XYZ file of C-alpha atoms in Angstrom:
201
model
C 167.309 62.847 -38.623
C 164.063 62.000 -36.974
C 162.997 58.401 -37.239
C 159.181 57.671 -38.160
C 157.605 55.971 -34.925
C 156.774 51.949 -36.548
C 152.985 50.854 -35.558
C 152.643 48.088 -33.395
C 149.772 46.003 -33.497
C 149.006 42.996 -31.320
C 147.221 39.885 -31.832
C 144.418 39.049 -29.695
C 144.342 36.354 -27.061
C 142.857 34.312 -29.923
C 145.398 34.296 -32.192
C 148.181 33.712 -29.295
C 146.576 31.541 -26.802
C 143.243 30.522 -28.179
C 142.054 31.722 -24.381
C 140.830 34.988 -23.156
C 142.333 36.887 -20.179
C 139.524 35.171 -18.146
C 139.946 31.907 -18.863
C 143.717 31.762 -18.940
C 143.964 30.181 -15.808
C 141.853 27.321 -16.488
C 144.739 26.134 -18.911
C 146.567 25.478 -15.451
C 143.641 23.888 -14.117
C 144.227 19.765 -15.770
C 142.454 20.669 -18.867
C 143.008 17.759 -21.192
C 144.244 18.135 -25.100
C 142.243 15.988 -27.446
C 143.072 15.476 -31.293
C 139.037 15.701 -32.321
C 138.134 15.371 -36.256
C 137.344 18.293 -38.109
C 133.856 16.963 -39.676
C 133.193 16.927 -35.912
C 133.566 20.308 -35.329
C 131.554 23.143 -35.640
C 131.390 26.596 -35.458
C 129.463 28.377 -32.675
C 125.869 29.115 -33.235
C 125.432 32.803 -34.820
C 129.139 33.483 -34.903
C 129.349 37.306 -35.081
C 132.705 37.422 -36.708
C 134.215 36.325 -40.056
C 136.490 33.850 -41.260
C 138.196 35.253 -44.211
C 140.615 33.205 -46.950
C 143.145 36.325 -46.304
C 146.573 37.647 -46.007
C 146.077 36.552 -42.671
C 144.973 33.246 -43.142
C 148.012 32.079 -45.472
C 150.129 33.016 -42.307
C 147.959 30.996 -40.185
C 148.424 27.976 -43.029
C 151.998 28.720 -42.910
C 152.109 28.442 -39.594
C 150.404 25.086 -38.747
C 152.737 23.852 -41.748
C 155.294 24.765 -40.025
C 155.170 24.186 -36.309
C 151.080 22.681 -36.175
C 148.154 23.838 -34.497
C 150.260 25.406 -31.733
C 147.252 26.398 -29.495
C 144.347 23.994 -28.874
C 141.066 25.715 -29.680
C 138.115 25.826 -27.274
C 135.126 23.881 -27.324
C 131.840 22.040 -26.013
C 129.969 18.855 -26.707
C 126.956 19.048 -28.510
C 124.093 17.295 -27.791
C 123.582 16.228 -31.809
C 126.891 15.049 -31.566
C 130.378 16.651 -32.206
C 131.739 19.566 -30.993
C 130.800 23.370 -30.945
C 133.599 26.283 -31.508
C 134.193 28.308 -28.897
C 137.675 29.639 -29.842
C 139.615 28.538 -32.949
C 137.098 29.130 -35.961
C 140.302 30.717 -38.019
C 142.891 27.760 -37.256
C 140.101 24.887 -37.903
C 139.498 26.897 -41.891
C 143.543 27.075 -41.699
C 143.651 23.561 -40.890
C 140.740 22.763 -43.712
C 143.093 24.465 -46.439
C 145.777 22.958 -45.591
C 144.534 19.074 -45.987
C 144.713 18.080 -42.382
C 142.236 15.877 -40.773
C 141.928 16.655 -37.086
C 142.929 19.499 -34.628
C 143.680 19.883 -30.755
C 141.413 21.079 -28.462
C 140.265 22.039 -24.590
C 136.637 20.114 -24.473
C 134.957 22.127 -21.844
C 131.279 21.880 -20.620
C 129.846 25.276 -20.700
C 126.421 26.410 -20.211
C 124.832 28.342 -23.250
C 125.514 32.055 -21.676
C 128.941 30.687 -20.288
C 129.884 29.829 -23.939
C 128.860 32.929 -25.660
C 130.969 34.678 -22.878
C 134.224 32.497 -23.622
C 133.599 33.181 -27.178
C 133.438 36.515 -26.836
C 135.720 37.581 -25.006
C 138.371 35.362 -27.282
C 137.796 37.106 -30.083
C 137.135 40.279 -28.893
C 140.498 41.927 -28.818
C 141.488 40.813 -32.677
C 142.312 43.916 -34.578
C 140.216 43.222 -37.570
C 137.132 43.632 -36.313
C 134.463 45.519 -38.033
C 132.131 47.554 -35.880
C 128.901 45.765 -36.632
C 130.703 42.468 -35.576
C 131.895 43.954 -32.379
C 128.463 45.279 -31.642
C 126.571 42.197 -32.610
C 129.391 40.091 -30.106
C 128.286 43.048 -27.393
C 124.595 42.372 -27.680
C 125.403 38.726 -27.408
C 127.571 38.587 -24.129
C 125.105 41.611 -22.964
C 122.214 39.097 -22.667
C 124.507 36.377 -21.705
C 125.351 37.848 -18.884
C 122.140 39.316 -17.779
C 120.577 35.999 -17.648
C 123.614 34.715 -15.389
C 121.994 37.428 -12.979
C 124.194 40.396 -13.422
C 122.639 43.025 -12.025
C 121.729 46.500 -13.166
C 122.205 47.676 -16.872
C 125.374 50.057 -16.334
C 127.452 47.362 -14.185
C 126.365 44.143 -17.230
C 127.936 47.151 -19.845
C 131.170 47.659 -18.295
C 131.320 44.239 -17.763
C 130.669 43.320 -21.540
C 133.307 45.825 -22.674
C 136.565 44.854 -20.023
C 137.752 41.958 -22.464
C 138.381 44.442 -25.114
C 138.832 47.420 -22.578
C 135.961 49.465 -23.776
C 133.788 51.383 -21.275
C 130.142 50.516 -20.586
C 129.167 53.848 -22.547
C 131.421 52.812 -25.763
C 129.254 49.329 -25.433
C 126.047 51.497 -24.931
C 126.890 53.424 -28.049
C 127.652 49.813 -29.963
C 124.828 48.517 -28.481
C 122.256 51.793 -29.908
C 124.180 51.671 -33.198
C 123.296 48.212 -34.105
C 119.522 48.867 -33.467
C 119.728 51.770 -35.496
C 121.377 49.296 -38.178
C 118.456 46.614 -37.677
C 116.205 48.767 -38.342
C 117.818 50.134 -41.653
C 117.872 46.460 -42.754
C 113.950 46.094 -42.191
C 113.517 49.015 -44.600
C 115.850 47.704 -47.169
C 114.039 44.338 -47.175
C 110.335 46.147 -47.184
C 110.798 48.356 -49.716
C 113.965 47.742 -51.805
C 115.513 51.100 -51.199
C 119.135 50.625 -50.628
C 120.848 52.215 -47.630
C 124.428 52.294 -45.835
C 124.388 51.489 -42.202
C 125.579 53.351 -39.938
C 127.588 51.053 -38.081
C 130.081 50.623 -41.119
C 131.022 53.828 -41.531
């Protein structure tokens, strides 16, 4: 008898490490854990992707019941005060809904294109993703990166798309799709007419 191949999935750098492949090595580099407040945190400016009360995140309750925030999240000091999220939006909710007070995390000083690259690129690789999140995170790390000088349109696309190992023409086609959507959304608002985009199809 012929066994049925079982899926694998695997969790993103995120979930795991709270670091993307690119920053890894700055968890070797003396980075200090802190124990910060949650009413001090907050989550990063437009935030393309969503924290959902899931399946997903009773295992991430489950888990910091069990064993704690295993993996200190990633952030940067704000100059109102507090802390932005660069990595750990889900396990800060999971922490919310679970009555704790305070979670660990890597306090970092990032520039405002450096951070929207860290954040990107650690959430990136999660397998929940919808399209219009992944293309919205593109477009953000897509300017990011042109205003850290990166030269010539084709080299920043490959560049946004490594993280997630997506080639500078699937980031293109993200990239055109999410106009395309924009634009549908315009319409909707000026004239009421209801329409599907077509980046969530």
């Amino acid at each position: 008898m012929i066994r049925s191949k079982k899926e694998i999935t695997f969790a993103s750098y995120e979930d795991l490490f709270g670091l993307s492949p690119g920053q890894q090595a700055g968890r070797d580099m003396g980075d200090r854990i802190q124990e910060i407040p949650l009413a001090d945190l907050y989550p990063f400016q437009n935030h393309p992707f969503r924290v959902l009360d899931d399946e997903k995140m009773k295992e991430t309750m489950e888990s910091i019941r069990k064993f704690g925030v295993l993996n200190p999240a990633i952030v940067r000091p704000r100059e109102e005060g507090g802390y932005e999220i660069l990595s750990g939006h889900r396990r800060k909710r999971g922490c919310e809904l679970i009555g704790k007070d305070t979670m660990p995390a890597i306090v970092r000083n990032y520039t405002d294109d450096e951070a929207t690259v860290v954040m990107v690129d650690a959430n990136i690789q999660r397998e929940d993703i919808l399209p219009s999140e992944k293309a919205h995170a593109y477009r953000m790390k897509y300017q990011a990166l042109k205003h850290q000088g990166s030269k010539g349109d084709r080299h920043t696309a490959d560049a946004v798309g490594e993280a997630a190992g997506d080639s500078g023409r699937t980031v293109q086609r993200f990239s055109v799709s999410r106009i395309i959507a924009s634009g549908f959304k315009e319409v909707k608002v000026s004239y009421g007419i209801r329409v599907i985009s077509p980046v969530a199809l």
